[in-house]
């Protein structure tokens, strides 16, 4: 192969590896939050979907509406955490598609 073809294949391989790493990274994202009193702990995935919920025994002495609000608040905090992690993964992916010379996205003229 010519040196130009070698460079093209190397660049494509690098981008493919970056995409695979990003997909793996997104699957690993988990947002977690525990309320200050420790009564509610939640875990959400990269989409903000609840995947784990733990309630301490102390929630039985609280009104259901109050417990419900604590769960919702904890889920919001965990989803924000997951969103920040997801943004880091996407930012790393985006950096592999920026050409160092021009700062433009590879394959697009600005």
CSV table of N, CA and C in Angstrom, one decimal, residues 25-60:
chain,number,residue,atom,x,y,z
A,25,UNK,N,-17.8,2.9,27.1
A,25,UNK,CA,-17.9,3.9,28.1
A,25,UNK,C,-19.3,4.3,28.5
A,26,UNK,N,-20.2,4.5,27.5
A,26,UNK,CA,-21.6,4.8,27.8
A,26,UNK,C,-22.3,3.7,28.5
A,27,UNK,N,-21.9,2.5,28.2
A,27,UNK,CA,-22.6,1.3,28.9
A,27,UNK,C,-22.1,1.3,30.4
A,28,UNK,N,-21.0,1.8,30.7
A,28,UNK,CA,-20.4,1.8,32.0
A,28,UNK,C,-20.9,2.9,32.9
A,29,UNK,N,-21.5,4.0,32.3
A,29,UNK,CA,-22.0,5.1,33.0
A,29,UNK,C,-23.1,4.7,34.1
A,30,UNK,N,-22.9,5.2,35.3
A,30,UNK,CA,-23.9,5.0,36.3
A,30,UNK,C,-23.9,6.2,37.2
A,31,UNK,N,-25.0,6.8,37.4
A,31,UNK,CA,-25.2,7.9,38.3
A,31,UNK,C,-25.7,7.4,39.6
A,32,UNK,N,-25.1,7.9,40.7
A,32,UNK,CA,-25.5,7.4,42.0
A,32,UNK,C,-25.8,8.7,42.9
A,33,UNK,N,-26.7,8.5,43.8
A,33,UNK,CA,-26.9,9.6,44.8
A,33,UNK,C,-27.6,9.0,46.0
A,34,UNK,N,-27.2,9.4,47.2
A,34,UNK,CA,-27.8,9.1,48.5
A,34,UNK,C,-28.2,10.4,49.2
A,35,UNK,N,-29.4,10.4,49.7
A,35,UNK,CA,-29.9,11.6,50.4
A,35,UNK,C,-29.0,11.8,51.6
A,36,UNK,N,-29.0,13.1,52.1
A,36,UNK,CA,-28.1,13.5,53.2
A,36,UNK,C,-28.3,12.6,54.4
A,37,UNK,N,-29.6,12.3,54.7
A,37,UNK,CA,-29.8,11.4,55.9
A,37,UNK,C,-29.6,9.9,55.6
A,38,UNK,N,-29.3,9.6,54.4
A,38,UNK,CA,-28.9,8.2,54.1
A,38,UNK,C,-30.1,7.3,53.9
A,39,UNK,N,-31.3,7.9,53.9
A,39,UNK,CA,-32.5,7.0,53.8
A,39,UNK,C,-32.9,6.5,52.4
A,40,UNK,N,-32.4,7.2,51.4
A,40,UNK,CA,-32.7,6.8,50.0
A,40,UNK,C,-31.4,6.8,49.2
A,41,UNK,N,-31.1,5.7,48.5
A,41,UNK,CA,-30.0,5.6,47.6
A,41,UNK,C,-30.5,5.1,46.3
A,42,UNK,N,-30.1,5.8,45.2
A,42,UNK,CA,-30.5,5.4,43.9
A,42,UNK,C,-29.3,5.3,43.0
A,43,UNK,N,-29.5,4.5,41.9
A,43,UNK,CA,-28.5,4.4,40.8
A,43,UNK,C,-29.3,4.4,39.5
A,44,UNK,N,-28.8,5.2,38.6
A,44,UNK,CA,-29.4,5.3,37.3
A,44,UNK,C,-28.4,4.9,36.2
A,45,UNK,N,-28.8,4.5,35.0
A,45,UNK,CA,-27.9,4.2,33.9
A,45,UNK,C,-27.6,5.5,33.1
A,46,UNK,N,-26.9,5.3,32.0
A,46,UNK,CA,-26.5,6.5,31.2
A,46,UNK,C,-27.7,7.2,30.6
A,47,UNK,N,-28.9,6.6,30.5
A,47,UNK,CA,-30.1,7.2,30.0
A,47,UNK,C,-30.9,7.9,31.1
A,48,UNK,N,-30.5,7.7,32.4
A,48,UNK,CA,-31.2,8.2,33.5
A,48,UNK,C,-32.3,7.3,34.0
A,49,UNK,N,-32.3,6.1,33.5
A,49,UNK,CA,-33.3,5.1,34.0
A,49,UNK,C,-32.9,4.5,35.3
A,50,UNK,N,-33.8,4.4,36.2
A,50,UNK,CA,-33.5,3.8,37.5
A,50,UNK,C,-33.1,2.4,37.4
A,51,UNK,N,-32.0,2.0,38.0
A,51,UNK,CA,-31.6,0.6,38.0
A,51,UNK,C,-31.4,0.0,39.4
A,52,UNK,N,-31.4,0.9,40.4
A,52,UNK,CA,-31.3,0.4,41.8
A,52,UNK,C,-31.9,1.4,42.7
A,53,UNK,N,-32.6,0.9,43.7
A,53,UNK,CA,-33.2,1.8,44.7
A,53,UNK,C,-33.1,1.1,46.1
A,54,UNK,N,-32.5,1.8,47.0
A,54,UNK,CA,-32.4,1.3,48.4
A,54,UNK,C,-33.0,2.3,49.4
A,55,UNK,N,-33.9,1.7,50.2
A,55,UNK,CA,-34.5,2.6,51.2
A,55,UNK,C,-34.1,2.0,52.6
A,56,UNK,N,-33.8,2.9,53.5
A,56,UNK,CA,-33.5,2.5,54.9
A,56,UNK,C,-34.7,2.3,55.7
A,57,UNK,N,-34.6,1.6,56.8
A,57,UNK,CA,-35.7,1.4,57.6
A,57,UNK,C,-36.4,2.6,58.1
A,58,UNK,N,-35.7,3.7,58.2
A,58,UNK,CA,-36.2,5.0,58.7
A,58,UNK,C,-37.3,5.6,57.8
A,59,UNK,N,-37.4,5.2,56.6
A,59,UNK,CA,-38.4,5.8,55.7
A,59,UNK,C,-39.8,5.3,56.2
A,60,UNK,N,-39.9,4.2,56.9
A,60,UNK,CA,-41.2,3.7,57.4
A,60,UNK,C,-41.9,4.7,58.3
